[in-house]
Amino acid sequence: MDSGRLTTMTLERLRIDELANAWVGDRNTPFQLGLLGVFDAGPWARPDGTVDVEGLRHELALRARGLNVLNRRVLWTRPWQGRPVWVRDPHFDAAQHVLVSTLPAGEDLATWAANRCVRPLPLDRPLWRPEVIGGLPAGRYAVLIVVHHILADGLAGVRLVGSLLDPTPDAPHPDQDPVTGPPTPSPRALVRDWLHAGVRPRVRAPSATEAPAGSARQPIAGLRQAWEGFRVPLPATSLPRRVGPRRVMTVATQDLETARRTGHALGVTINDLVLAVVTDGMRGLLAARGDDLDGIFLRATVPVATSATGQAMGMIVVDLPVGESDPLRRLAEISTATSERKARLRASGGAVTDILHVPLPVAWAVVRWGRRVGSRRVNLSVSDLPGPSTPLWLAGSRMLQVVPVAPLVPLVPISVAALSYAGTLTITVNADAALGELEVLGEAMRGSLVGYARLSSHST
């Protein structure tokens, strides 16, 4: 297609919130999330007890080949060309894109996967990386999908992974429709499109999975509401601040119905319960590190869905009362705080990351300033995602567990993600490896889940 014809088509420009996800990270903290699925071998089991990982690699490549979202990349523009553009990658070869690895002997799978998520995704290629992992015990295997936040947030990432899997063990092989999408525009076409848009480039409308844009005033109000939570300085603790290149993870799980009954009996949401469990875990961690717990708190950022689709376009800031000795009072304080902050966020218009018409240099400066200043006033991030309620399968093998790997950002060494799948709630803590006592935190969280369930049975 020639450049003259390209001027008549609407280019799919990146939104500011997508660009912000490219600006937030650094060398040690690429803004990449991971989803680790553990599968039974099923039909991929070999007679010697190993798993046919090469066959699974081929199967995943076939499925990825027909998905438009996995076959596109960002065309990074130059001055006077407008915002970057989503284009079809003409060189995408799914067979070469899917990796195969073996879990090293003695390695913890979750921690190993968290470290694989730190390996940067090339920004001039499709922004995801699938990896089939052999070497697991009991004839199982794993698949790790690493996705850049430019391409998807946590909820969209869960949906993306789900599009590669099957709802039943005997589902027919998905049809491989021809990949479509905008071709690469010429530099001249980019300039013409930018000028045609009146020096304010057209940005694609939100899709069915995204929140409506709203006016520019709403995101600014949302930013103001979020910043309110940072005003009070943080108490001094022994938690490290600098984030290095290595990670360590711990995992806590509970039956989802138990968590629901617990929350219902105690009058809180599952999100509040997750925050309380994290608070209890951090209390145990700080105690093990010798911190004085009297009256202190930690501060967490929490993504909030601001549309009926569940897209997390907003953020609230919650102070976690780790210095409070009574678990029910800790839970009550958290529930009150989240209710108030969510109400304020939605009243302000919700989205804090979709300021559509801010000039790029201004948006870049705001993001970098927020990364530098805001990160000094927060200790951790906590997200809670709804996953599939029924099991998923990969060509006949069942996905037994899903482990989310939330990314770290500079100066924030702990990131927590909760994800429900097929009746199980899984809470993971991804942390800088300098946090050597992370298993203490994990044990405290697991004990907290049991403890709140017991408290809820006494309240009914």
Short mmCIF file of C-alpha atoms in Angstrom, two decimals:
data_model
loop_
_atom_site.label_atom_id
_atom_site.label_comp_id
_atom_site.label_asym_id
_atom_site.label_seq_id
_atom_site.Cartn_x
_atom_site.Cartn_y
_atom_site.Cartn_z
CA MET A 1 0.00 0.00 0.00
CA ASP A 2 1.41 3.38 -0.93
CA SER A 3 1.78 6.25 1.52
CA GLY A 4 -0.92 8.28 -0.20
CA ARG A 5 -3.55 5.66 0.51
CA LEU A 6 -2.35 5.30 4.07
CA THR A 7 -3.36 8.89 4.80
CA THR A 8 -7.01 7.88 4.38
CA MET A 9 -6.92 5.13 6.99
CA THR A 10 -7.23 5.63 10.72
CA LEU A 11 -3.99 4.67 12.39
CA GLU A 12 -4.18 2.88 15.73
CA ARG A 13 -2.23 5.28 17.92
CA LEU A 14 -1.18 4.37 21.45
CA ARG A 15 -3.04 6.04 24.30
CA ILE A 16 -1.19 7.98 26.98
CA ASP A 17 -1.77 5.23 29.55
CA GLU A 18 -0.18 2.69 27.19
CA LEU A 19 2.80 4.96 26.65
CA ALA A 20 3.10 5.56 30.39
CA ASN A 21 3.62 1.82 30.80
CA ALA A 22 6.66 2.12 28.54
CA TRP A 23 8.07 5.00 30.60
CA VAL A 24 7.56 3.62 34.12
CA GLY A 25 10.19 0.89 34.22
CA ASP A 26 13.97 0.82 34.13
CA ARG A 27 16.68 -1.78 33.50
CA ASN A 28 15.95 -3.73 36.69
CA THR A 29 12.19 -3.21 36.65
CA PRO A 30 10.77 -3.73 33.15
CA PHE A 31 7.02 -3.19 33.44
CA GLN A 32 6.17 -6.78 32.51
CA LEU A 33 3.66 -9.10 34.15
CA GLY A 34 3.64 -12.87 34.05
CA LEU A 35 1.08 -15.65 34.30
CA LEU A 36 2.44 -19.08 35.16
CA GLY A 37 0.15 -22.01 34.48
CA VAL A 38 0.92 -25.49 35.84
CA PHE A 39 -0.59 -28.36 33.80
CA ASP A 40 -0.96 -32.09 34.10
CA ALA A 41 0.78 -33.86 31.24
CA GLY A 42 -2.38 -35.46 29.83
CA PRO A 43 -1.83 -36.62 26.25
CA TRP A 44 1.61 -34.97 26.22
CA ALA A 45 3.08 -37.53 28.62
CA ARG A 46 5.81 -39.76 27.22
CA PRO A 47 6.36 -43.41 28.21
CA ASP A 48 9.55 -42.47 30.08
CA GLY A 49 7.62 -40.09 32.37
CA THR A 50 8.78 -36.89 30.66
CA VAL A 51 6.58 -34.39 28.81
CA ASP A 52 6.63 -33.64 25.08
CA VAL A 53 7.58 -29.98 25.48
CA GLU A 54 8.52 -29.62 21.80
CA GLY A 55 5.06 -30.78 20.78
CA LEU A 56 3.53 -28.28 23.21
CA ARG A 57 5.74 -25.55 21.79
CA HIS A 58 4.38 -26.34 18.32
CA GLU A 59 0.80 -26.39 19.65
CA LEU A 60 1.15 -22.97 21.30
CA ALA A 61 2.73 -21.53 18.16
CA LEU A 62 -0.23 -22.71 16.06
CA ARG A 63 -2.66 -21.04 18.47
CA ALA A 64 -0.70 -17.79 18.69
CA ARG A 65 -0.40 -17.54 14.91
CA GLY A 66 -4.11 -16.86 14.51
CA LEU A 67 -4.50 -14.18 17.21
CA ASN A 68 -4.19 -10.59 15.97
CA VAL A 69 -3.26 -9.17 19.37
CA LEU A 70 -0.20 -11.45 19.55
CA ASN A 71 0.98 -10.67 16.03
CA ARG A 72 1.31 -6.91 16.35
CA ARG A 73 4.03 -4.61 17.57
CA VAL A 74 4.54 -0.93 18.28
CA LEU A 75 5.96 1.31 15.58
CA TRP A 76 7.91 3.90 17.58
CA THR A 77 7.59 7.28 15.90
CA ARG A 78 9.88 10.29 15.60
CA PRO A 79 9.17 14.00 16.14
CA TRP A 80 6.38 15.35 13.93
CA GLN A 81 4.99 11.85 13.37
CA GLY A 82 2.59 11.77 16.32
CA ARG A 83 2.19 9.05 18.88
CA PRO A 84 3.50 5.54 18.25
CA VAL A 85 1.26 3.22 16.23
CA TRP A 86 0.15 -0.39 16.55
CA VAL A 87 1.02 -2.30 13.37
CA ARG A 88 1.08 -5.89 12.19
CA ASP A 89 4.55 -7.39 12.56
CA PRO A 90 5.44 -8.70 9.07
CA HIS A 91 8.32 -10.75 10.49
CA PHE A 92 6.40 -12.48 13.28
CA ASP A 93 7.12 -16.20 13.35
CA ALA A 94 5.20 -17.86 16.16
CA ALA A 95 7.29 -21.03 15.86
CA GLN A 96 10.42 -19.07 16.79
CA HIS A 97 8.62 -16.88 19.32
CA VAL A 98 7.68 -19.71 21.72
CA LEU A 99 10.57 -20.78 23.97
CA VAL A 100 11.25 -24.10 25.68
CA SER A 101 13.08 -24.33 29.03
CA THR A 102 13.77 -26.87 31.75
CA LEU A 103 13.32 -25.98 35.41
CA PRO A 104 16.78 -26.31 37.00
CA ALA A 105 17.07 -28.99 39.66
CA GLY A 106 16.33 -27.66 43.14
CA GLU A 107 14.81 -24.39 41.89
CA ASP A 108 11.49 -23.07 43.21
CA LEU A 109 9.21 -22.75 40.18
CA ALA A 110 7.55 -19.48 41.26
CA THR A 111 10.84 -17.72 42.03
CA TRP A 112 12.40 -19.05 38.82
CA ALA A 113 9.44 -17.72 36.81
CA ALA A 114 9.61 -14.32 38.53
CA ASN A 115 13.23 -14.01 37.44
CA ARG A 116 12.33 -14.98 33.87
CA CYS A 117 9.77 -12.16 33.89
CA VAL A 118 12.57 -9.63 34.45
CA ARG A 119 14.18 -10.50 31.10
CA PRO A 120 13.24 -7.51 28.90
CA LEU A 121 10.86 -7.93 25.99
CA PRO A 122 12.25 -6.19 22.87
CA LEU A 123 10.06 -3.14 22.31
CA ASP A 124 10.31 -3.47 18.51
CA ARG A 125 8.71 -6.93 18.55
CA PRO A 126 5.34 -8.30 19.71
CA LEU A 127 5.24 -7.52 23.43
CA TRP A 128 4.77 -11.00 24.85
CA ARG A 129 6.88 -14.11 25.36
CA PRO A 130 5.54 -17.66 25.90
CA GLU A 131 7.73 -20.34 27.46
CA VAL A 132 7.00 -24.05 27.88
CA ILE A 133 8.78 -25.38 30.99
CA GLY A 134 9.70 -29.01 31.48
CA GLY A 135 11.48 -30.73 34.32
CA LEU A 136 8.63 -30.44 36.84
CA PRO A 137 7.90 -33.34 39.21
CA ALA A 138 4.88 -35.67 38.97
CA GLY A 139 4.79 -35.59 35.19
CA ARG A 140 3.63 -31.99 34.99
CA TYR A 141 4.75 -29.04 32.92
CA ALA A 142 4.26 -25.28 33.07
CA VAL A 143 3.69 -22.45 30.63
CA LEU A 144 4.87 -18.95 31.47
CA ILE A 145 3.38 -16.07 29.51
CA VAL A 146 5.22 -12.76 29.96
CA VAL A 147 3.35 -9.68 28.72
CA HIS A 148 4.41 -6.03 28.70
CA HIS A 149 1.95 -3.66 30.36
CA ILE A 150 1.89 -1.68 27.10
CA LEU A 151 0.00 -4.59 25.58
CA ALA A 152 -2.21 -5.58 28.51
CA ASP A 153 -2.91 -4.95 32.17
CA GLY A 154 -3.53 -7.83 34.56
CA LEU A 155 -7.16 -8.46 33.58
CA ALA A 156 -6.46 -8.21 29.85
CA GLY A 157 -3.46 -10.48 30.37
CA VAL A 158 -5.68 -13.13 31.97
CA ARG A 159 -8.06 -12.89 29.02
CA LEU A 160 -5.16 -13.10 26.57
CA VAL A 161 -3.87 -16.29 28.15
CA GLY A 162 -7.40 -17.67 28.18
CA SER A 163 -7.64 -17.12 24.41
CA LEU A 164 -4.79 -19.62 23.96
CA LEU A 165 -6.54 -22.34 25.98
CA ASP A 166 -9.68 -24.48 25.72
CA PRO A 167 -12.84 -24.61 27.87
CA THR A 168 -13.00 -28.43 27.73
CA PRO A 169 -10.43 -31.22 27.37
CA ASP A 170 -11.84 -32.36 24.02
CA ALA A 171 -12.45 -28.94 22.45
CA PRO A 172 -11.86 -28.86 18.68
CA HIS A 173 -8.65 -27.27 17.52
CA PRO A 174 -9.25 -23.50 17.17
CA ASP A 175 -9.63 -22.20 13.64
CA GLN A 176 -6.61 -20.34 12.33
CA ASP A 177 -8.10 -17.29 10.65
CA PRO A 178 -5.76 -15.14 8.57
CA VAL A 179 -4.05 -12.50 10.67
CA THR A 180 -5.23 -9.02 9.84
CA GLY A 181 -4.24 -5.60 11.00
CA PRO A 182 -2.81 -2.31 9.84
CA PRO A 183 0.38 -2.54 7.78
CA THR A 184 3.42 -0.41 8.57
CA PRO A 185 2.83 3.18 7.44
CA SER A 186 5.61 5.15 5.80
CA PRO A 187 7.24 8.12 7.60
CA ARG A 188 5.43 10.46 5.23
CA ALA A 189 2.08 8.81 6.00
CA LEU A 190 2.70 9.25 9.74
CA VAL A 191 3.37 12.97 9.32
CA ARG A 192 0.32 13.41 7.09
CA ASP A 193 -1.91 11.56 9.54
CA TRP A 194 -0.58 13.70 12.40
CA LEU A 195 -1.23 16.93 10.50
CA HIS A 196 -4.62 15.71 9.31
CA ALA A 197 -5.61 15.22 12.95
CA GLY A 198 -4.90 18.88 13.66
CA VAL A 199 -1.60 18.27 15.48
CA ARG A 200 -3.59 16.34 18.07
CA PRO A 201 -3.36 12.75 16.86
CA ARG A 202 -6.36 10.53 16.70
CA VAL A 203 -6.33 7.87 19.37
CA ARG A 204 -8.25 4.65 18.97
CA ALA A 205 -11.51 4.41 20.84
CA PRO A 206 -11.54 2.09 23.84
CA SER A 207 -12.40 -1.48 22.93
CA ALA A 208 -15.09 -3.58 24.55
CA THR A 209 -12.62 -4.54 27.30
CA GLU A 210 -11.64 -0.96 28.11
CA ALA A 211 -13.15 1.92 30.01
CA PRO A 212 -14.63 4.88 28.11
CA ALA A 213 -12.27 7.82 27.84
CA GLY A 214 -14.28 10.56 29.48
CA SER A 215 -13.15 14.17 29.55
CA ALA A 216 -9.69 15.47 30.32
CA ARG A 217 -10.89 16.93 33.63
CA GLN A 218 -11.90 13.53 35.00
CA PRO A 219 -8.41 11.95 34.85
CA ILE A 220 -6.88 15.10 36.35
CA ALA A 221 -9.37 14.87 39.22
CA GLY A 222 -8.50 11.19 39.54
CA LEU A 223 -4.81 12.04 39.74
CA ARG A 224 -5.55 14.61 42.45
CA GLN A 225 -7.50 12.04 44.44
CA ALA A 226 -4.69 9.49 44.12
CA TRP A 227 -2.07 12.02 45.19
CA GLU A 228 -4.02 12.79 48.37
CA GLY A 229 -3.06 9.36 49.64
CA PHE A 230 0.66 10.15 49.36
CA ARG A 231 0.67 13.33 51.44
CA VAL A 232 1.47 11.78 54.83
CA PRO A 233 5.15 10.68 54.97
CA LEU A 234 5.89 7.00 55.48
CA PRO A 235 7.22 5.71 58.80
CA ALA A 236 10.81 4.50 58.65
CA THR A 237 11.21 0.71 58.32
CA SER A 238 13.99 -1.73 57.50
CA LEU A 239 12.45 -2.57 54.10
CA PRO A 240 14.94 -2.12 51.25
CA ARG A 241 14.17 0.56 48.68
CA ARG A 242 16.56 -0.06 45.81
CA VAL A 243 15.34 -2.75 43.40
CA GLY A 244 17.97 -4.99 41.85
CA PRO A 245 17.76 -7.47 38.96
CA ARG A 246 16.91 -10.59 41.02
CA ARG A 247 13.54 -11.71 42.42
CA VAL A 248 12.13 -14.04 45.06
CA MET A 249 8.49 -15.17 45.35
CA THR A 250 6.18 -16.75 47.89
CA VAL A 251 2.67 -18.12 47.32
CA ALA A 252 -0.40 -18.55 49.57
CA THR A 253 -3.63 -20.24 48.49
CA GLN A 254 -7.13 -20.81 49.83
CA ASP A 255 -10.33 -22.35 48.57
CA LEU A 256 -12.23 -19.50 46.92
CA GLU A 257 -15.57 -20.41 48.49
CA THR A 258 -13.94 -20.30 51.92
CA ALA A 259 -12.60 -16.82 51.16
CA ARG A 260 -16.05 -15.70 49.99
CA ARG A 261 -17.76 -17.05 53.11
CA THR A 262 -15.12 -15.41 55.27
CA GLY A 263 -15.57 -12.03 53.63
CA HIS A 264 -19.35 -12.27 53.77
CA ALA A 265 -19.38 -13.23 57.44
CA LEU A 266 -16.99 -10.39 58.34
CA GLY A 267 -18.79 -7.84 56.15
CA VAL A 268 -15.89 -7.14 53.76
CA THR A 269 -14.97 -7.78 50.13
CA ILE A 270 -12.44 -10.39 49.02
CA ASN A 271 -10.21 -7.47 48.00
CA ASP A 272 -10.35 -6.14 51.58
CA LEU A 273 -9.58 -9.63 52.87
CA VAL A 274 -6.57 -9.88 50.56
CA LEU A 275 -5.28 -6.52 51.80
CA ALA A 276 -5.72 -7.65 55.41
CA VAL A 277 -3.86 -10.90 54.74
CA VAL A 278 -1.03 -8.91 53.11
CA THR A 279 -1.01 -6.58 56.14
CA ASP A 280 -0.66 -9.56 58.46
CA GLY A 281 2.13 -10.93 56.29
CA MET A 282 4.01 -7.62 56.35
CA ARG A 283 3.52 -7.44 60.12
CA GLY A 284 5.19 -10.83 60.47
CA LEU A 285 7.98 -9.82 58.09
CA LEU A 286 8.77 -6.56 59.89
CA ALA A 287 8.72 -8.33 63.25
CA ALA A 288 11.22 -10.87 61.93
CA ARG A 289 13.43 -8.02 60.72
CA GLY A 290 13.40 -6.43 64.20
CA ASP A 291 11.24 -3.38 63.37
CA ASP A 292 9.27 -1.65 66.09
CA LEU A 293 5.63 -2.22 65.09
CA ASP A 294 4.04 0.21 67.51
CA GLY A 295 1.66 2.45 65.57
CA ILE A 296 3.34 2.10 62.17
CA PHE A 297 1.69 1.58 58.78
CA LEU A 298 2.74 0.65 55.27
CA ARG A 299 1.29 2.18 52.12
CA ALA A 300 0.01 0.22 49.13
CA THR A 301 -1.23 1.25 45.70
CA VAL A 302 -4.28 -0.72 44.58
CA PRO A 303 -5.64 -0.77 40.99
CA VAL A 304 -9.39 -0.25 40.83
CA ALA A 305 -11.82 -1.19 38.07
CA THR A 306 -13.53 1.97 36.81
CA SER A 307 -15.84 0.41 34.23
CA ALA A 308 -18.41 -2.35 34.03
CA THR A 309 -15.90 -4.45 32.05
CA GLY A 310 -13.52 -4.59 35.04
CA GLN A 311 -10.70 -2.72 33.33
CA ALA A 312 -8.31 -1.32 35.97
CA MET A 313 -7.90 2.27 34.83
CA GLY A 314 -7.84 3.86 38.29
CA MET A 315 -5.74 3.60 41.41
CA ILE A 316 -6.29 4.16 45.12
CA VAL A 317 -3.71 4.45 47.90
CA VAL A 318 -4.36 2.50 51.10
CA ASP A 319 -2.42 2.67 54.36
CA LEU A 320 -2.07 -0.83 55.83
CA PRO A 321 -2.22 -0.76 59.66
CA VAL A 322 0.57 -3.23 60.43
CA GLY A 323 0.99 -1.65 63.88
CA GLU A 324 -2.55 -2.60 64.91
CA SER A 325 -2.37 -5.79 67.00
CA ASP A 326 -6.01 -6.88 66.65
CA PRO A 327 -6.74 -8.63 63.30
CA LEU A 328 -10.41 -7.64 63.19
CA ARG A 329 -9.57 -3.98 63.79
CA ARG A 330 -6.92 -4.20 61.04
CA LEU A 331 -9.55 -5.58 58.67
CA ALA A 332 -12.12 -2.94 59.66
CA GLU A 333 -9.66 -0.07 59.09
CA ILE A 334 -8.76 -1.44 55.66
CA SER A 335 -12.40 -1.92 54.65
CA THR A 336 -13.31 1.64 55.69
CA ALA A 337 -10.31 3.09 53.84
CA THR A 338 -10.94 1.22 50.58
CA SER A 339 -14.66 2.08 50.57
CA GLU A 340 -13.95 5.78 51.04
CA ARG A 341 -11.19 5.95 48.45
CA LYS A 342 -13.11 4.00 45.81
CA ALA A 343 -16.10 6.29 46.26
CA ARG A 344 -13.90 9.38 45.83
CA LEU A 345 -12.18 7.91 42.78
CA ARG A 346 -15.43 7.10 41.02
CA ALA A 347 -16.86 10.50 41.91
CA SER A 348 -13.82 12.12 40.28
CA GLY A 349 -14.43 10.28 37.01
CA GLY A 350 -12.31 7.22 37.63
CA ALA A 351 -9.45 6.88 35.15
CA VAL A 352 -6.17 8.45 36.19
CA THR A 353 -4.12 7.19 33.23
CA ASP A 354 -6.16 8.13 30.18
CA ILE A 355 -5.49 11.86 29.73
CA LEU A 356 -5.96 11.83 25.99
CA HIS A 357 -4.85 15.30 24.95
CA VAL A 358 -1.79 16.05 27.06
CA PRO A 359 1.31 16.76 24.90
CA LEU A 360 3.73 13.85 24.94
CA PRO A 361 6.65 15.72 26.57
CA VAL A 362 4.34 16.84 29.40
CA ALA A 363 2.94 13.33 29.86
CA TRP A 364 6.46 11.84 29.89
CA ALA A 365 7.61 14.38 32.48
CA VAL A 366 4.58 13.71 34.71
CA VAL A 367 5.12 9.93 34.58
CA ARG A 368 8.83 10.21 35.37
CA TRP A 369 8.16 12.68 38.18
CA GLY A 370 5.47 10.41 39.60
CA ARG A 371 7.83 7.43 39.42
CA ARG A 372 10.53 9.31 41.31
CA VAL A 373 8.41 11.10 43.91
CA GLY A 374 5.46 8.72 44.32
CA SER A 375 7.65 5.64 44.65
CA ARG A 376 9.34 7.13 47.69
CA ARG A 377 5.95 7.38 49.40
CA VAL A 378 4.72 3.80 48.86
CA ASN A 379 5.97 0.44 50.14
CA LEU A 380 4.19 -2.06 47.90
CA SER A 381 1.46 -2.60 45.33
CA VAL A 382 -1.47 -5.01 45.66
CA SER A 383 -3.81 -6.14 42.86
CA ASP A 384 -6.76 -8.55 42.92
CA LEU A 385 -7.93 -10.13 39.65
CA PRO A 386 -10.92 -12.34 38.89
CA GLY A 387 -9.87 -15.31 36.79
CA PRO A 388 -11.79 -18.09 35.03
CA SER A 389 -14.26 -19.83 37.33
CA THR A 390 -13.97 -23.18 35.53
CA PRO A 391 -10.87 -25.17 34.52
CA LEU A 392 -9.04 -24.47 31.26
CA TRP A 393 -7.16 -26.95 29.09
CA LEU A 394 -4.33 -26.94 26.57
CA ALA A 395 -5.00 -29.56 23.91
CA GLY A 396 -6.18 -32.15 26.44
CA SER A 397 -4.04 -31.27 29.47
CA ARG A 398 -5.68 -29.49 32.38
CA MET A 399 -4.34 -26.29 33.88
CA LEU A 400 -4.14 -27.11 37.59
CA GLN A 401 -2.94 -23.79 38.99
CA VAL A 402 -2.29 -20.23 37.87
CA VAL A 403 0.39 -18.16 39.58
CA PRO A 404 0.35 -14.40 38.78
CA VAL A 405 3.68 -12.54 38.73
CA ALA A 406 3.12 -8.81 39.29
CA PRO A 407 5.91 -6.44 38.19
CA LEU A 408 7.98 -4.23 40.47
CA VAL A 409 8.62 -0.54 39.83
CA PRO A 410 11.68 1.49 40.86
CA LEU A 411 11.98 2.05 44.63
CA VAL A 412 9.04 -0.28 45.39
CA PRO A 413 10.50 -3.71 46.21
CA ILE A 414 7.28 -5.69 46.83
CA SER A 415 4.35 -6.42 44.52
CA VAL A 416 1.38 -8.61 45.46
CA ALA A 417 -1.13 -10.19 43.10
CA ALA A 418 -4.25 -12.19 43.94
CA LEU A 419 -5.96 -14.27 41.27
CA SER A 420 -8.93 -16.63 41.43
CA TYR A 421 -9.04 -19.68 39.17
CA ALA A 422 -11.34 -22.71 39.15
CA GLY A 423 -12.30 -22.37 42.80
CA THR A 424 -8.90 -21.41 44.23
CA LEU A 425 -7.65 -18.02 45.37
CA THR A 426 -3.90 -17.64 44.87
CA ILE A 427 -1.96 -14.75 46.42
CA THR A 428 1.63 -14.23 45.31
CA VAL A 429 4.30 -11.87 46.59
CA ASN A 430 7.01 -10.90 44.10
CA ALA A 431 9.92 -9.11 45.79
CA ASP A 432 13.45 -7.95 45.27
CA ALA A 433 15.85 -10.74 46.25
CA ALA A 434 17.37 -8.47 48.92
CA LEU A 435 14.23 -9.15 50.98
CA GLY A 436 15.70 -12.36 52.34
CA GLU A 437 12.95 -13.17 54.86
CA LEU A 438 10.16 -13.42 52.29
CA GLU A 439 9.11 -16.91 53.36
CA VAL A 440 8.33 -15.44 56.79
CA LEU A 441 5.85 -13.19 55.01
CA GLY A 442 4.41 -16.16 53.12
CA GLU A 443 3.93 -18.19 56.29
CA ALA A 444 2.25 -15.24 58.01
CA MET A 445 -0.12 -14.81 55.05
CA ARG A 446 -1.05 -18.48 55.01
CA GLY A 447 -1.70 -18.34 58.73
CA SER A 448 -3.77 -15.19 58.28
CA LEU A 449 -6.04 -16.84 55.69
CA VAL A 450 -6.76 -19.65 58.16
CA GLY A 451 -7.11 -17.21 61.05
CA TYR A 452 -9.72 -15.01 59.36
CA ALA A 453 -11.71 -18.09 58.33
CA ARG A 454 -11.80 -19.16 61.98
CA LEU A 455 -12.82 -15.68 63.13
CA SER A 456 -15.63 -15.62 60.57
CA SER A 457 -17.01 -18.94 61.85
CA HIS A 458 -17.18 -17.46 65.36
CA SER A 459 -19.08 -14.41 64.10
CA THR A 460 -21.92 -16.40 62.51
#
